[in-house]
Coordinates of C-alpha atoms in Angstrom, one line a residue:
X1 CA 48.5 84.2 90.6
X2 CA 50.8 82.6 88.1
X3 CA 48.7 80.1 86.2
X4 CA 51.6 79.2 83.7
X5 CA 52.2 75.5 83.7
X6 CA 55.3 73.7 82.4
X7 CA 54.7 72.1 78.9
X8 CA 53.8 68.4 79.1
X9 CA 57.1 66.3 78.8
X10 CA 57.7 64.9 75.3
X11 CA 58.4 61.2 74.9
X12 CA 59.5 59.9 71.5
X13 CA 60.2 56.3 71.0
X14 CA 62.4 54.8 68.3
X15 CA 61.7 51.0 68.0
X16 CA 63.4 48.4 66.0
X17 CA 61.8 45.0 65.1
X18 CA 63.9 41.8 65.2
X19 CA 61.8 39.0 63.4
X20 CA 63.2 35.7 62.4
X21 CA 61.7 36.3 58.9
X22 CA 60.8 39.7 57.4
X23 CA 57.6 40.2 55.4
X24 CA 55.5 43.3 54.6
X25 CA 52.4 41.9 56.1
X26 CA 54.2 41.1 59.4
X27 CA 55.5 44.7 59.3
X28 CA 52.1 46.0 59.1
X29 CA 50.8 43.7 61.9
X30 CA 53.6 45.1 64.1
X31 CA 52.6 48.6 63.4
X32 CA 49.1 47.9 64.1
X33 CA 50.1 46.6 67.5
X34 CA 51.8 50.0 68.2
X35 CA 48.8 51.9 66.8
X36 CA 46.8 50.3 69.8
X37 CA 49.1 52.3 72.1
X38 CA 49.6 55.5 70.1
X39 CA 48.1 56.7 66.8
X40 CA 51.2 59.0 66.1
X41 CA 53.3 56.5 64.4
X42 CA 55.9 57.1 61.6
X43 CA 56.9 54.0 59.8
X44 CA 60.5 53.4 58.7
X45 CA 60.1 50.0 56.8
X46 CA 63.7 50.3 55.2
X47 CA 65.2 49.2 58.5
X48 CA 62.3 47.8 60.1
X49 CA 61.7 50.4 62.8
X50 CA 59.4 53.2 63.5
X51 CA 59.0 56.5 65.5
X52 CA 56.3 56.7 68.0
X53 CA 55.1 59.8 69.9
X54 CA 54.1 58.6 73.2
X55 CA 53.5 62.0 74.7
X56 CA 49.6 61.9 74.8
X57 CA 49.5 58.2 75.5
X58 CA 51.2 58.4 78.8
X59 CA 48.3 60.3 80.1
X60 CA 45.7 58.1 78.4
X61 CA 47.2 54.9 79.7
X62 CA 48.3 56.3 83.1
X63 CA 51.9 55.0 82.8
X64 CA 55.3 56.5 82.8
X65 CA 57.6 56.0 79.6
X66 CA 59.4 52.9 81.0
X67 CA 55.9 51.2 81.8
X68 CA 54.4 52.0 78.5
X69 CA 57.4 50.9 76.6
X70 CA 57.4 47.6 78.5
X71 CA 53.6 47.0 77.7
X72 CA 54.4 47.5 74.0
X73 CA 57.3 45.2 73.9
X74 CA 55.3 42.5 75.8
X75 CA 52.4 42.9 73.3
X76 CA 54.7 42.5 70.3
X77 CA 56.3 39.5 71.9
X78 CA 53.1 37.8 72.9
X79 CA 51.0 38.5 69.8
X80 CA 53.8 37.9 67.1
X81 CA 56.8 36.4 68.8
X82 CA 59.0 39.4 67.8
X83 CA 61.6 40.9 70.0
X84 CA 62.3 44.6 69.7
X85 CA 64.9 47.0 70.8
X86 CA 63.6 50.5 71.9
X87 CA 64.9 53.9 72.8
X88 CA 63.0 56.6 74.2
X89 CA 63.7 60.4 74.8
X90 CA 62.2 63.8 74.7
X91 CA 63.4 64.2 71.1
X92 CA 63.7 62.1 67.9
X93 CA 67.4 62.5 67.9
X94 CA 67.8 61.2 71.5
X95 CA 65.4 58.3 70.9
X96 CA 67.3 57.3 67.8
X97 CA 70.7 57.5 69.8
X98 CA 69.1 55.6 72.7
X99 CA 67.7 52.9 70.4
X100 CA 71.2 52.6 68.7
X101 CA 72.8 51.4 71.8
X102 CA 70.1 49.0 72.9
X103 CA 70.3 45.3 72.2
X104 CA 67.3 43.2 71.1
X105 CA 64.9 42.5 74.1
X106 CA 65.7 45.6 75.9
X107 CA 65.0 49.4 76.1
X108 CA 66.8 52.5 77.0
X109 CA 64.9 55.5 78.3
X110 CA 66.3 59.2 78.6
X111 CA 63.7 61.3 80.7
X112 CA 62.8 64.8 79.7
X113 CA 65.2 66.2 82.3
X114 CA 68.0 68.6 81.4
X115 CA 70.5 66.8 83.7
X116 CA 69.6 63.5 82.4
X117 CA 69.7 64.6 78.7
X118 CA 73.1 66.2 79.3
X119 CA 74.4 63.0 81.1
X120 CA 73.3 60.8 78.2
X121 CA 74.6 63.0 75.3
X122 CA 77.8 64.3 76.5
X123 CA 79.5 61.0 76.8
X124 CA 78.4 59.7 73.3
X125 CA 80.9 59.9 70.4
X126 CA 80.4 62.7 67.9
X127 CA 79.5 60.2 65.3
X128 CA 76.5 58.9 67.2
X129 CA 74.8 62.2 66.8
X130 CA 72.1 62.1 64.0
X131 CA 73.3 64.1 61.1
X132 CA 77.0 63.7 62.0
X133 CA 78.5 61.2 59.3
X134 CA 81.8 59.6 59.2
X135 CA 83.3 62.4 57.1
X136 CA 82.0 65.1 59.3
X137 CA 83.1 63.1 62.5
X138 CA 86.6 63.0 61.0
X139 CA 86.6 66.8 60.3
X140 CA 85.6 67.4 63.9
X141 CA 88.1 65.0 65.2
X142 CA 91.0 66.9 63.2
X143 CA 90.1 69.8 65.7
X144 CA 89.9 67.6 68.8
X145 CA 86.2 67.5 68.9
X146 CA 85.3 63.8 69.5
X147 CA 82.3 63.6 71.7
X148 CA 78.8 65.2 71.7
X149 CA 79.9 67.2 74.9
X150 CA 82.8 68.6 72.8
X151 CA 80.2 69.6 70.2
X152 CA 78.0 71.3 72.8
X153 CA 81.0 73.1 74.4
X154 CA 82.2 74.6 71.0
X155 CA 81.0 78.0 70.0
X156 CA 78.6 78.2 67.2
X157 CA 80.7 80.5 65.1
X158 CA 83.7 78.1 65.4
X159 CA 81.5 75.1 64.3
X160 CA 80.2 77.1 61.4
X161 CA 83.7 77.7 60.2
X162 CA 84.4 73.9 60.3
X163 CA 81.1 72.6 59.0
X164 CA 79.3 75.4 57.3
X165 CA 76.2 77.3 58.7
X166 CA 73.4 74.8 58.4
X167 CA 75.2 71.7 59.6
X168 CA 76.8 73.6 62.4
X169 CA 73.6 74.8 63.7
X170 CA 71.9 71.4 63.5
X171 CA 74.9 69.8 65.2
X172 CA 74.9 72.4 67.9
X173 CA 71.1 72.2 68.7
X174 CA 71.2 68.3 68.7
X175 CA 74.1 68.2 71.1
X176 CA 72.2 70.4 73.5
X177 CA 69.1 68.1 73.2
X178 CA 67.2 70.4 71.0
X179 CA 65.2 68.8 68.1
X180 CA 61.7 70.0 67.3
X181 CA 61.1 67.5 64.5
X182 CA 57.6 66.1 65.1
X183 CA 56.5 62.3 64.5
X184 CA 54.3 62.6 61.4
X185 CA 51.8 59.7 61.4
X186 CA 51.5 57.5 58.4
X187 CA 54.4 59.1 56.8
X188 CA 54.7 58.1 52.9
X189 CA 56.4 54.7 52.5
X190 CA 60.0 55.0 51.3
X191 CA 60.2 51.5 50.1
X192 CA 58.4 48.8 48.1
X193 CA 59.3 45.1 47.6
X194 CA 58.6 42.0 45.5
X195 CA 59.4 38.5 46.4
X196 CA 59.6 35.1 44.6
X197 CA 59.0 31.9 46.5
X198 CA 60.3 28.7 44.6
X199 CA 58.5 25.6 44.8
X200 CA 61.7 23.7 45.8
X201 CA 65.0 24.6 47.1
X202 CA 66.5 26.0 43.8
X203 CA 70.2 25.3 42.9
X204 CA 70.0 26.6 39.4
X205 CA 71.7 30.0 39.1
X206 CA 69.9 30.6 35.8
X207 CA 66.6 30.5 37.6
X208 CA 67.9 32.7 40.3
X209 CA 68.7 35.2 37.6
X210 CA 65.3 34.7 35.9
X211 CA 63.5 35.2 39.2
X212 CA 65.4 38.4 39.9
X213 CA 64.5 39.7 36.3
X214 CA 60.8 39.0 37.0
X215 CA 61.1 40.9 40.4
X216 CA 62.6 44.0 39.0
X217 CA 60.1 44.1 36.0
X218 CA 57.3 44.0 38.8
X219 CA 58.9 46.6 40.8
X220 CA 59.7 48.8 37.9
X221 CA 56.0 48.7 36.7
X222 CA 54.7 49.6 40.2
X223 CA 57.2 52.4 40.6
X224 CA 56.2 53.9 37.1
X225 CA 52.5 53.6 38.1
X226 CA 53.0 55.3 41.3
X227 CA 55.2 58.0 39.8
X228 CA 58.4 57.2 41.9
X229 CA 61.9 56.3 41.3
X230 CA 64.3 54.3 43.6
X231 CA 67.7 55.2 44.6
X232 CA 68.8 52.0 46.2
X233 CA 68.0 48.3 45.7
X234 CA 68.2 45.6 48.5
X235 CA 68.5 41.9 47.6
X236 CA 67.5 39.4 50.4
X237 CA 68.2 35.6 49.7
X238 CA 66.4 33.1 51.8
X239 CA 68.1 29.7 51.9
X240 CA 66.8 26.2 52.5
X241 CA 67.6 26.5 56.3
X242 CA 65.7 29.9 56.3
X243 CA 68.8 31.7 57.1
X244 CA 69.2 34.9 55.1
X245 CA 71.8 37.0 53.2
X246 CA 70.9 40.6 52.5
X247 CA 73.1 43.2 50.2
X248 CA 72.3 46.7 49.3
X249 CA 73.5 48.7 46.4
X250 CA 72.7 52.2 45.1
X251 CA 71.8 52.8 41.5
X252 CA 74.1 54.8 39.1
X253 CA 71.1 57.3 39.1
X254 CA 67.6 57.1 40.7
X255 CA 65.4 55.2 38.2
X256 CA 62.1 53.3 37.8
X257 CA 63.1 51.8 34.4
X258 CA 63.4 47.9 34.5
X259 CA 66.8 47.7 32.5
X260 CA 68.5 50.0 35.2
X261 CA 67.0 48.1 38.1
X262 CA 67.8 44.8 36.5
X263 CA 71.6 45.7 36.0
X264 CA 71.9 46.7 39.7
X265 CA 70.1 43.7 40.8
X266 CA 72.2 41.4 38.7
X267 CA 75.2 42.8 40.2
X268 CA 74.0 42.1 43.7
X269 CA 73.1 38.6 42.8
X270 CA 76.3 38.0 41.1
X271 CA 78.4 39.4 44.0
X272 CA 76.8 36.7 46.3
X273 CA 78.2 33.7 44.4
X274 CA 75.2 31.5 44.8
X275 CA 76.3 28.8 42.4
X276 CA 76.0 26.0 44.9
X277 CA 73.4 27.6 47.2
X278 CA 70.0 25.9 47.9
X279 CA 67.7 29.1 47.6
X280 CA 64.1 29.0 48.8
X281 CA 63.3 32.6 48.1
X282 CA 64.4 36.0 46.7
X283 CA 63.2 39.4 47.8
X284 CA 64.2 42.7 46.2
X285 CA 63.3 46.0 47.9
X286 CA 63.4 49.3 46.0
X287 CA 64.3 51.9 48.8
X288 CA 64.8 55.7 49.2
X289 CA 61.8 56.3 46.9
X290 CA 61.1 59.8 45.7
X291 CA 58.9 61.4 43.1
X292 CA 60.0 60.8 39.5
X293 CA 60.0 64.5 38.7
X294 CA 63.1 64.8 41.0
X295 CA 65.0 62.5 38.9
X296 CA 67.4 63.3 36.0
X297 CA 67.9 61.2 32.9
X298 CA 71.3 61.4 31.2
X299 CA 71.0 62.5 27.6
X300 CA 72.3 59.8 25.1
X301 CA 72.6 59.6 21.3
X302 CA 72.0 55.7 21.5
X303 CA 68.4 55.2 19.8
X304 CA 68.6 51.7 21.3
X305 CA 67.9 53.3 24.7
X306 CA 64.7 54.9 23.4
X307 CA 63.5 51.5 21.9
X308 CA 64.0 49.8 25.3
X309 CA 61.9 52.4 26.9
X310 CA 59.3 52.3 24.2
X311 CA 58.9 48.5 24.6
X312 CA 58.7 49.0 28.5
X313 CA 55.8 51.4 27.9
X314 CA 54.0 49.0 25.6
X315 CA 54.7 46.3 28.3
X316 CA 53.2 48.5 31.0
X317 CA 50.1 49.2 29.1
X318 CA 49.5 45.4 28.3
X319 CA 49.9 44.6 32.0
X320 CA 47.5 47.4 33.1
X321 CA 44.8 46.0 30.6
X322 CA 45.3 42.3 30.9
X323 CA 46.8 41.8 34.2
X324 CA 50.5 41.8 35.3
X325 CA 50.9 38.0 34.5
X326 CA 50.4 38.6 30.8
X327 CA 54.2 39.2 30.2
X328 CA 56.6 37.1 32.4
X329 CA 60.1 35.9 31.9
X330 CA 59.9 32.7 30.0
X331 CA 61.7 30.6 32.6
X332 CA 59.0 31.3 35.2
X333 CA 56.0 31.1 32.8
X334 CA 55.5 27.2 33.4
X335 CA 54.8 27.7 37.2
X336 CA 53.1 31.0 37.7
X337 CA 51.5 30.0 40.9
X338 CA 54.6 29.6 43.0
X339 CA 55.8 33.1 42.8
X340 CA 54.5 35.6 45.3
X341 CA 54.8 39.4 45.0
X342 CA 54.2 41.5 48.1

């Protein structure tokens, strides 16, 4: 008698949150709701999303994928008033692609069935396949390969001549619905943020600049304490009417040093042209974090740079000993209670 059973179908969810206002506390609360459904959650705070492995949860809750995703979306809306868009499939790649075509308040589910997987994948543009960027898509398009189905139909050796060995193998596997990457619970955070709330709608651009300086000093200190460096900064401006503008820029080189962070943050702020804007709050997020030992510092003959880093080290020691408010930008010192760092 053949006792071999088919492996349990995989069900991976990619969920995007769409709140009216973003705070780290709210993001943690939304993750806690998901954790009540499945403990296998990989947070992706940079774009307010997460991967969730629902495979075991389907049996526990006695529901199919559509039913369990519906329960999760309903809980998020009922408890926190947050709409979400969700995509589910047997792999992380398919879940991400499904989520990418789903509007807020809806879900797209691709079942763990070869025909359904192929039907979903083959019609998608090549650029929709995770790992295929715009440059790679242009290269493939030059050879008449414009869809995921075209990639799947192309021999691996041919793809290798176009893309190289590793990229070709990944593209071919994912075009055939193969992606063995697991959802790793509690993945290390890849971002951290700090925010400043003005005590009134602030029109003074100098105080905007000053607040940004305080935020990057705070972020820099936290990065150096944790042994991390940031590759990207994102600035979010919240206006008097609660609307927001967000801009992102990569640093010239990954860093945790406040002068480098401040230079990039000032460029972001200046680029927004807020001279006449009534600003309620500013938030800066350091993203694409990685260990400091992976960073490279350009050599310089300018001793002023070394003095700046020495002063920064002294400031860090003072804050660790006496508290982070012991040294703040002068323009923020009169009202230390109105700023909030998250």
